[in-house]
Short mmCIF file of C-alpha atoms in Angstrom, two decimals:
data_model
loop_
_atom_site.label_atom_id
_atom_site.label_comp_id
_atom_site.label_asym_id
_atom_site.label_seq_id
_atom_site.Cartn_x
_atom_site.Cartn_y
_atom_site.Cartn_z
CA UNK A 145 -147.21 112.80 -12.40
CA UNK A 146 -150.10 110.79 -10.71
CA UNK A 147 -149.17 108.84 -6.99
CA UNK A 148 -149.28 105.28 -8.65
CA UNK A 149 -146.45 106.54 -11.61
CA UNK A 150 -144.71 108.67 -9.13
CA UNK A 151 -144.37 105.14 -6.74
CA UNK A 152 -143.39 102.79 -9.22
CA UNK A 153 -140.13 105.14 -10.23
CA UNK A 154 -138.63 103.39 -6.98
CA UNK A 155 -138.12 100.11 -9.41
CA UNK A 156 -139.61 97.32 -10.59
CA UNK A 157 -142.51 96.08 -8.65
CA UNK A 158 -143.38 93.81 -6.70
CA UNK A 159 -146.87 92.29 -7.55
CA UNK A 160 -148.87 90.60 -5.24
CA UNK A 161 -151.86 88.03 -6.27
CA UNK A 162 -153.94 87.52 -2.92
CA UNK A 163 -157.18 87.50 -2.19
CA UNK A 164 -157.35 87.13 1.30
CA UNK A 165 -156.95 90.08 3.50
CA UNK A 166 -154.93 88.64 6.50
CA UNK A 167 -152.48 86.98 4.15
CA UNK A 168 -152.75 90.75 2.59
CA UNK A 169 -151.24 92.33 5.50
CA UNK A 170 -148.65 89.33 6.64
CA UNK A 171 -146.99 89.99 3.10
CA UNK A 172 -147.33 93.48 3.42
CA UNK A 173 -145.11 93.14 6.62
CA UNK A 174 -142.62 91.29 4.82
CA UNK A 175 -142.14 93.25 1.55
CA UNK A 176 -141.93 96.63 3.60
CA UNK A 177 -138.26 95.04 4.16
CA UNK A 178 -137.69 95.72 0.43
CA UNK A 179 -136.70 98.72 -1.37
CA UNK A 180 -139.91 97.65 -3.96
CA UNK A 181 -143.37 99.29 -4.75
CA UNK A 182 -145.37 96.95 -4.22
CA UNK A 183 -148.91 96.09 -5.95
CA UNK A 184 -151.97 94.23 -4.98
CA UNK A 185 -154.15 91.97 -7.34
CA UNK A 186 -157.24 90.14 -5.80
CA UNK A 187 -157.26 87.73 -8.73
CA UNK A 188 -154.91 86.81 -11.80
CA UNK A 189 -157.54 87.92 -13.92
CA UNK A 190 -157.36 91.36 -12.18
CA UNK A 191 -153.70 90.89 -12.88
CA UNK A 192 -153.42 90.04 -16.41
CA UNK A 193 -155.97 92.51 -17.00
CA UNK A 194 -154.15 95.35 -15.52
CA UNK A 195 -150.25 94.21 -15.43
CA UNK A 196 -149.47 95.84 -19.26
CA UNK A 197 -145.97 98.20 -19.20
CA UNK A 198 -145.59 97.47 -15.31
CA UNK A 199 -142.20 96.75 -14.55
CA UNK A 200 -142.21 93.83 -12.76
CA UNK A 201 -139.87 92.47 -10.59
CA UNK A 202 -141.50 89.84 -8.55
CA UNK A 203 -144.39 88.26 -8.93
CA UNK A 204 -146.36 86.59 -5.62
CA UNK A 205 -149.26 84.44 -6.05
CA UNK A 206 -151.07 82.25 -4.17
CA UNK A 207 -151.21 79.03 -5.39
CA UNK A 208 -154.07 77.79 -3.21
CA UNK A 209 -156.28 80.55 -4.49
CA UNK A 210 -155.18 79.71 -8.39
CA UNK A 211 -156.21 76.23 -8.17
CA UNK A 212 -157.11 74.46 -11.09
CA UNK A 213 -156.42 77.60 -12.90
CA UNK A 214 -152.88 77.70 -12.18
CA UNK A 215 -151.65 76.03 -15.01
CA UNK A 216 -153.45 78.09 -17.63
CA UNK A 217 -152.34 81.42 -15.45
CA UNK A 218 -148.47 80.17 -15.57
CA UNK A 219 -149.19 79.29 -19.41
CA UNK A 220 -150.29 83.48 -19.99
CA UNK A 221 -147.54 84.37 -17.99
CA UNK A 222 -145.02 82.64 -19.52
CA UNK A 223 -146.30 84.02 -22.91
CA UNK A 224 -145.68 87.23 -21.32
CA UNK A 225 -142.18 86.93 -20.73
CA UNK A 226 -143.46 87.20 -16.88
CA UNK A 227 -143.05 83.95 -15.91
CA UNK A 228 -139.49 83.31 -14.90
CA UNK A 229 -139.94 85.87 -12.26
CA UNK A 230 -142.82 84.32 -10.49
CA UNK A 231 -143.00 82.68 -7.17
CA UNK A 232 -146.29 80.52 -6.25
CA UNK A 233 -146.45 80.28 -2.51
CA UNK A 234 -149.20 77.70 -1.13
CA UNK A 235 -150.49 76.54 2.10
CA UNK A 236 -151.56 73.60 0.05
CA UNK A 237 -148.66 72.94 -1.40
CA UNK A 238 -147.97 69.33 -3.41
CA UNK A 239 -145.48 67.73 -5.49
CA UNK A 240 -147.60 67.70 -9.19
CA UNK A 241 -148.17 70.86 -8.21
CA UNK A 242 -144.74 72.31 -7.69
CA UNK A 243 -143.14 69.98 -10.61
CA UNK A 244 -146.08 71.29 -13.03
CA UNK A 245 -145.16 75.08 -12.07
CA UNK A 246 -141.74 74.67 -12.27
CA UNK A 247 -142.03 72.71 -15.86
CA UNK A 248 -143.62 75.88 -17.23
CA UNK A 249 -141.01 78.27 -16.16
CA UNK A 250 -141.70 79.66 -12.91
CA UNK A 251 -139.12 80.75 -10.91
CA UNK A 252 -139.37 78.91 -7.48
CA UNK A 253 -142.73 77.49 -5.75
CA UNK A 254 -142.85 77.65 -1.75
CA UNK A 255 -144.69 76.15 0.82
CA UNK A 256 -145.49 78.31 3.53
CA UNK A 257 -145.51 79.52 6.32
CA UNK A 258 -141.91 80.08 6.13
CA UNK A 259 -139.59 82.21 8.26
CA UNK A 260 -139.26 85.54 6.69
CA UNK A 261 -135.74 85.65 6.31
CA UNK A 262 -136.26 82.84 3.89
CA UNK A 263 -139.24 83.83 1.45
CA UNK A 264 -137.21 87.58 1.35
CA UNK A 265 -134.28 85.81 0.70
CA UNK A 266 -136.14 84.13 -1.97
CA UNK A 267 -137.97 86.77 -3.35
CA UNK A 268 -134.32 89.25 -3.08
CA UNK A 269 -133.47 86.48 -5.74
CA UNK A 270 -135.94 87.09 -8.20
CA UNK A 271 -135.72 90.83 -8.10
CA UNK A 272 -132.13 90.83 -8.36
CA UNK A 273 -132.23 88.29 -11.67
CA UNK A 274 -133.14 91.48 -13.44
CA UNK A 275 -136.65 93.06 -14.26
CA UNK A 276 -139.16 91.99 -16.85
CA UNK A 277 -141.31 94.45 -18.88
CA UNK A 278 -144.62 93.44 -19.05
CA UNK A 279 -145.66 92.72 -22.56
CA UNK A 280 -149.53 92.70 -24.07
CA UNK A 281 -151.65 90.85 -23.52
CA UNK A 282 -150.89 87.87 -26.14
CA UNK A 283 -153.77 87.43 -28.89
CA UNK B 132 -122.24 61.79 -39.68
CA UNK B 133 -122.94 59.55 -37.92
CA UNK B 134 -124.43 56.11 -39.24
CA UNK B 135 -127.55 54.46 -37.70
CA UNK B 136 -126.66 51.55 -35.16
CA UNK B 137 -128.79 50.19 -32.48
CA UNK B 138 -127.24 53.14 -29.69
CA UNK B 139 -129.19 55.36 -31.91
CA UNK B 140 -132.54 53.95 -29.99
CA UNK B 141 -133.57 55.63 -27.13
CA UNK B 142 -132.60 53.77 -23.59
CA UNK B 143 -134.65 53.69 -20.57
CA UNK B 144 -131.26 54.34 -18.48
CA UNK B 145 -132.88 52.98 -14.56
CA UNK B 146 -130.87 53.50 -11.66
CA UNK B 147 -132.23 52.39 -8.25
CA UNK B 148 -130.48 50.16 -5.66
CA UNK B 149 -133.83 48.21 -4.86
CA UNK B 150 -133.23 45.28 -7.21
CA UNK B 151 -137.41 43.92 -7.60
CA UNK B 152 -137.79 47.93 -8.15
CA UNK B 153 -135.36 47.52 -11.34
CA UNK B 154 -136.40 45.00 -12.40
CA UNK B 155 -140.67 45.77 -12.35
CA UNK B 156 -139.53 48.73 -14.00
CA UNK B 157 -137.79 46.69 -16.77
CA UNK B 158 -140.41 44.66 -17.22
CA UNK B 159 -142.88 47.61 -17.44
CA UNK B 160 -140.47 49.37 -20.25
CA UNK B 161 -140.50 46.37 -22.37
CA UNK B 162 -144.04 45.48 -21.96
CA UNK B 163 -144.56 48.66 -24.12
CA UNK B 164 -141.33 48.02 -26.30
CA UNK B 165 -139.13 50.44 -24.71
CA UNK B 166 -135.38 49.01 -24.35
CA UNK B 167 -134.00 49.65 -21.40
CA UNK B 168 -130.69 49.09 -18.78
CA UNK B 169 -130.37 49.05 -14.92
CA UNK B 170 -128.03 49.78 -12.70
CA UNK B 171 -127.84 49.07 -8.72
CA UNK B 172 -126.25 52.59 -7.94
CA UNK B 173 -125.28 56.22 -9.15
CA UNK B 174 -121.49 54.91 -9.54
CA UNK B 175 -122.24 52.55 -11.40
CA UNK B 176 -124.45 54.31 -14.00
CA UNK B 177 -121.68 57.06 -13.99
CA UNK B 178 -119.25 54.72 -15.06
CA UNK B 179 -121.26 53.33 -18.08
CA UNK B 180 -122.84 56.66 -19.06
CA UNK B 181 -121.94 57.59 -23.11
CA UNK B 182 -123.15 61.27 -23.90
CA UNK B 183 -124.45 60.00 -27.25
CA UNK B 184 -127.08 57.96 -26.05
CA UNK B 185 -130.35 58.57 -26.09
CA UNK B 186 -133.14 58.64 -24.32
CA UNK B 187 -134.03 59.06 -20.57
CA UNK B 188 -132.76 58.43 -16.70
CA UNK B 189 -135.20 56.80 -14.64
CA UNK B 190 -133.53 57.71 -11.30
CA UNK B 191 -134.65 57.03 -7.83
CA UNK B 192 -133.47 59.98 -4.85
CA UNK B 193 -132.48 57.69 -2.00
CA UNK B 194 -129.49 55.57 -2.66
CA UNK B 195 -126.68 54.50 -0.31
CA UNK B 196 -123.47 55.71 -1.57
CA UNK B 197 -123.97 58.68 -4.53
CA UNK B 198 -127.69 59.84 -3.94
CA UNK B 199 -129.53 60.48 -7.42
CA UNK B 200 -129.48 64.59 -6.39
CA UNK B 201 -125.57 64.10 -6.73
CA UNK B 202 -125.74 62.25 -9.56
CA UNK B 203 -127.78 64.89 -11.13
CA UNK B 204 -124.81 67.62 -10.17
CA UNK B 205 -122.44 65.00 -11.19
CA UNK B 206 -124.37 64.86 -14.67
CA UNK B 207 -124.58 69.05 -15.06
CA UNK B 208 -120.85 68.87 -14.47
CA UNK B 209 -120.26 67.10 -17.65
CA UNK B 210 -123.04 69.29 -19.08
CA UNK B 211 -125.16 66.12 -20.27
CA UNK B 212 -128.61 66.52 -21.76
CA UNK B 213 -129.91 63.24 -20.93
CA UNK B 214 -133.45 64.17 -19.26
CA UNK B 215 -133.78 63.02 -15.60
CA UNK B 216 -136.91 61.95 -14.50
CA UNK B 217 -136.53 61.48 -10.34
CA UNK B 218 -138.72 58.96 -8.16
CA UNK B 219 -139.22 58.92 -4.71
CA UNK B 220 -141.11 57.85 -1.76
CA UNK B 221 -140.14 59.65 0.23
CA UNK B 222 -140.51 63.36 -1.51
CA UNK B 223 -140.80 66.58 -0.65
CA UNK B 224 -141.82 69.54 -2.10
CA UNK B 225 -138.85 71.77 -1.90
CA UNK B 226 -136.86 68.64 -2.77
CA UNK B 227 -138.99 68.26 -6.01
CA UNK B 228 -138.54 72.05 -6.58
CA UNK B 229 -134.98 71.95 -6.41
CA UNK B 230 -134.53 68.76 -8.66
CA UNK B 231 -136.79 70.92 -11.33
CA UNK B 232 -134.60 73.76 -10.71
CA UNK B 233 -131.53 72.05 -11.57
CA UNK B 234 -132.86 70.66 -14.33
CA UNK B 235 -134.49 67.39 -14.04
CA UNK B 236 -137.25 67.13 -16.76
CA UNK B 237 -139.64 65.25 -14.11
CA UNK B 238 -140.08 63.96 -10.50
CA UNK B 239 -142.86 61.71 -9.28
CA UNK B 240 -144.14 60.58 -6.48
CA UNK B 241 -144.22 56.62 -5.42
CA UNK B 242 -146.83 55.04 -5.76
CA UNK B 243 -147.54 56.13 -9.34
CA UNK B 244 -150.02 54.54 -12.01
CA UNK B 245 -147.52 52.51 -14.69
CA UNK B 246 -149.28 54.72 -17.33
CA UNK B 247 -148.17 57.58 -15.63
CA UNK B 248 -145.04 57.35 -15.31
CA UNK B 249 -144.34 55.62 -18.87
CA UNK B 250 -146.58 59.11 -20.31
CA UNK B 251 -143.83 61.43 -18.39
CA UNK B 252 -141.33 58.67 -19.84
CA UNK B 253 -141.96 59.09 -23.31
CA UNK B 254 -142.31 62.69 -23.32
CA UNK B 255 -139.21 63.05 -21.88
CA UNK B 256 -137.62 60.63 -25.02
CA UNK B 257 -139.47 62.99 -27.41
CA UNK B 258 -137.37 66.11 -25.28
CA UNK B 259 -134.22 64.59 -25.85
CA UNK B 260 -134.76 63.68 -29.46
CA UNK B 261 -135.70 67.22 -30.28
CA UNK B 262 -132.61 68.60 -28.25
CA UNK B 263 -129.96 66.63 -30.17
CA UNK B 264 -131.16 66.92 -33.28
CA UNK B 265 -130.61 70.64 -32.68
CA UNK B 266 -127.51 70.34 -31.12
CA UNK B 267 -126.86 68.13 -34.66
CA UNK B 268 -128.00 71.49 -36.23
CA UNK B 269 -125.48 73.91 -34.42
CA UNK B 270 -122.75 71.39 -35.10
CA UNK B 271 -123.45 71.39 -39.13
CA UNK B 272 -124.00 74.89 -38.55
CA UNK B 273 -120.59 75.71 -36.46
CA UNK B 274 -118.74 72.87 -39.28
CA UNK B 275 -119.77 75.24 -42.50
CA UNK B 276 -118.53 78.51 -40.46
CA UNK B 277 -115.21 77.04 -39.97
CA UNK B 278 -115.02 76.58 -43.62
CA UNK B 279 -115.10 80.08 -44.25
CA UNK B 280 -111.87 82.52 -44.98
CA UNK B 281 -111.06 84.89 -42.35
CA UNK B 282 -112.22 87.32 -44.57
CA UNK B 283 -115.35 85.74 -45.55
CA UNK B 284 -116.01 85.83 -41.64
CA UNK B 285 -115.67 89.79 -41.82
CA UNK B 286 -118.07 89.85 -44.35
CA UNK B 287 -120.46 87.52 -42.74
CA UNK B 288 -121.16 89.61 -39.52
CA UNK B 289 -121.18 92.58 -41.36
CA UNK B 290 -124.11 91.14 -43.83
CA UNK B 291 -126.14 89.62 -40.47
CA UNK B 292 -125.94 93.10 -39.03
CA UNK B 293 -127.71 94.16 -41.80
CA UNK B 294 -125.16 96.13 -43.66
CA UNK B 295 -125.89 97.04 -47.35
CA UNK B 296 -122.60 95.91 -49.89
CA UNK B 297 -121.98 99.38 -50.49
CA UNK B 298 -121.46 100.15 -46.82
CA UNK B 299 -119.38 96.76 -46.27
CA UNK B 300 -117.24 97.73 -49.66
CA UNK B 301 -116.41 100.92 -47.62
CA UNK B 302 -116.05 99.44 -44.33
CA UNK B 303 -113.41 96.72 -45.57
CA UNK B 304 -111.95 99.06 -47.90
CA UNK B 305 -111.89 96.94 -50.95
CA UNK B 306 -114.44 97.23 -54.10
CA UNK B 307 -118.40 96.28 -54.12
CA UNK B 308 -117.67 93.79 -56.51
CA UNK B 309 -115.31 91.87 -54.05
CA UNK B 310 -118.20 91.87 -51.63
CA UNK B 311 -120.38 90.41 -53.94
CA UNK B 312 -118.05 88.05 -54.39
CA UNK B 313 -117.54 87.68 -51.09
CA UNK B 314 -121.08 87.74 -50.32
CA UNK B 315 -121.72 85.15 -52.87
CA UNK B 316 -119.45 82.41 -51.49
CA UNK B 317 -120.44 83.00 -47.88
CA UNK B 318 -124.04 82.21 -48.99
CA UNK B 319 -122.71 79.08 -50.81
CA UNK B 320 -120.36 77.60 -48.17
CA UNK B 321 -123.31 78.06 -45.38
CA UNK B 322 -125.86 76.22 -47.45
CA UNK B 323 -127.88 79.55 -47.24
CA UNK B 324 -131.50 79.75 -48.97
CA UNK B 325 -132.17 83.07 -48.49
CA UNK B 326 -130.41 86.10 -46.70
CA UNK B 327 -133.37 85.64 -43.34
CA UNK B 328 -131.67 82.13 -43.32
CA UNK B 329 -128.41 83.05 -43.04
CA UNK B 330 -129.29 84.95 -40.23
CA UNK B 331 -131.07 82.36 -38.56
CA UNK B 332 -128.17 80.38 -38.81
CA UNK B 333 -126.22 82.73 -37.23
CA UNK B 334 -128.38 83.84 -34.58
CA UNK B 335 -128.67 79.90 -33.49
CA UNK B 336 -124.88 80.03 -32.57
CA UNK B 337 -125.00 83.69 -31.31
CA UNK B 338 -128.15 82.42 -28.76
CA UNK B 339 -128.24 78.74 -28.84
CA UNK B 340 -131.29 76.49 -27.07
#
């Protein structure tokens, strides 16, 4: 059994969509708090290209680095069966954004910074709603 | 069934206690035909609200008294599926995600275009329409079931779990032939095309939404 398949027995995973390496190492921080691999994506393309048969339990992206791309992100998720246990955090966070997200299924959307206690309470949440298998990519 | 009368129409249901609010937002409904009723507070639309009709809640956050949030949990109490569309000026984004999150179908932000908000209007109509006509469709649905014999009921979960006559004969201890009798009336009494629509019909009740 390889490292990566030997890590993700622990449970479902926690994936993390970030491209920026400071933000990288604050969340890194945070999750060690959990009892949850946890996997880094620079993009959501890197994501959806890789995520297949990963048990997720969480999903983290950045909603300032999805930007106009969000929607169409949430949309492949959702087809997935992935979105109801995503959580967009954003430094930019708005309104249309957050309604838009939320409309399509995601979980919760959070503006951060936020004190850790809350964003793990948050993310505890998710994880504990169950985890999803991800499914193919959808044709 | 029900017979067609004017409740039947969709409602612009507006709650705000800022009177020239109500009443620009009247005028903008029936500019583009929409009917539509205010009221100055959430009391007051509580008191008036009828689970059959439809259409949407146009309802603003800050109110003295019953805020529209309350109203909202008020509204999930009574499990209604009347879609809630909030306004504010005064918004937030956690406040917009938990309005979402408890099941508002919309939440905008003041000041808004007029087209804007009567675009998230009428898709929210077009929500509601589609969720009580299938809520019309699990009633007939749940109406032919209870028209079937306790036995028929046997036979119809046995048949939607996929269970060949022969096996259901054996199962029930009584002859194939009965089944097919059996078998035959279920299909009748449910309205069913085909075997895959009987066990859509089913699987509506067994998972509904």
């Amino acid at each position: 059994m390889d490292l990566q398949t030997e890590y993700l027995q622990i449970g479902p995973a926690v994936c993390v969509i970030e491209s920026d390496p400071n933000m990288n190492i604050q969340l890194d921080k945070l999750l060690a708090y959990l009892d949850s691999p946890v996997l880094h994506y620079l993009s959501a393309e890197i994501f959806l290209a890789e995520c297949e048969g990963i048990e997720v339990g969480c999903i983290l992206a950045d909603g300032d680095q999805l930007g106009a791309q969000g929607a169409q992100f949430i949309e492949e998720l959702s087809q997935r069966g992935l979105s109801g246990a995503t959580i967009i955090i954003a430094r930019h966070a708005n309104i249309d954004d957050a309604v838009k997200a939320l409309q399509r299924g995601v979980a919760d959307y959070i503006e951060i910074p936020q004190p850790d206690r809350l964003l793990l309470a948050k993310i505890r949440q998710v994880i504990s709603r169950g985890a999803c298998l991800s499914g193919p990519r959808p044709h | 069934m029900k017979k067609d009368n004017p409740a039947d129409k969709p409602t612009v249901f507006i709650v705000d206690d800022d009177e020239p609010v109500r009443d620009s937002l009247k005028m903008l409904m029936r500019s583009v035909g929409l009917s539509a009723e205010t009221f100055s507070g959430a009391a007051e639309f509580l008191e008036a609200y009828d689970p059959d009709r439809p259409g949407c809640l146009v309802l603003d956050i800050r109110m003295p008294g019953m805020s529209g949030m309350e109203l909202q949990e008020k509204l999930n109490e009574v499990h209604a599926i009347l879609p809630i569309i909030f306004i504010t000026g005064h918004g937030d984004v956690p406040m917009a995600v938990k309005a979402i999150q408890y099941g508002a179908a919309d939440f905008i932000q003041k000041p808004f275009r007029d087209q804007d908000l009567l675009d998230r209007i009428n898709k929210a109509i077009e929500q509601d329409a589609s969720n009580r006509a299938q809520l019309l469709e699990t009633r007939d649905i749940e109406e032919r079931l209870s028209n079937l014999t306790p036995r028929e009921k046997e036979v119809l979960e046995l048949i939607v779990d996929g269970r060949p006559n022969k096996v259901i004969a054996a199962d029930l201890e009584v002859s194939q032939r009965t089944v097919e009798i059996h078998r035959a009336r279920v299909m009748d009494k449910m309205r069913a095309s085909s075997l895959a629509h009987l066990v859509r019909m089913v699987m509506r009740l067994r998972n509904p939404g």
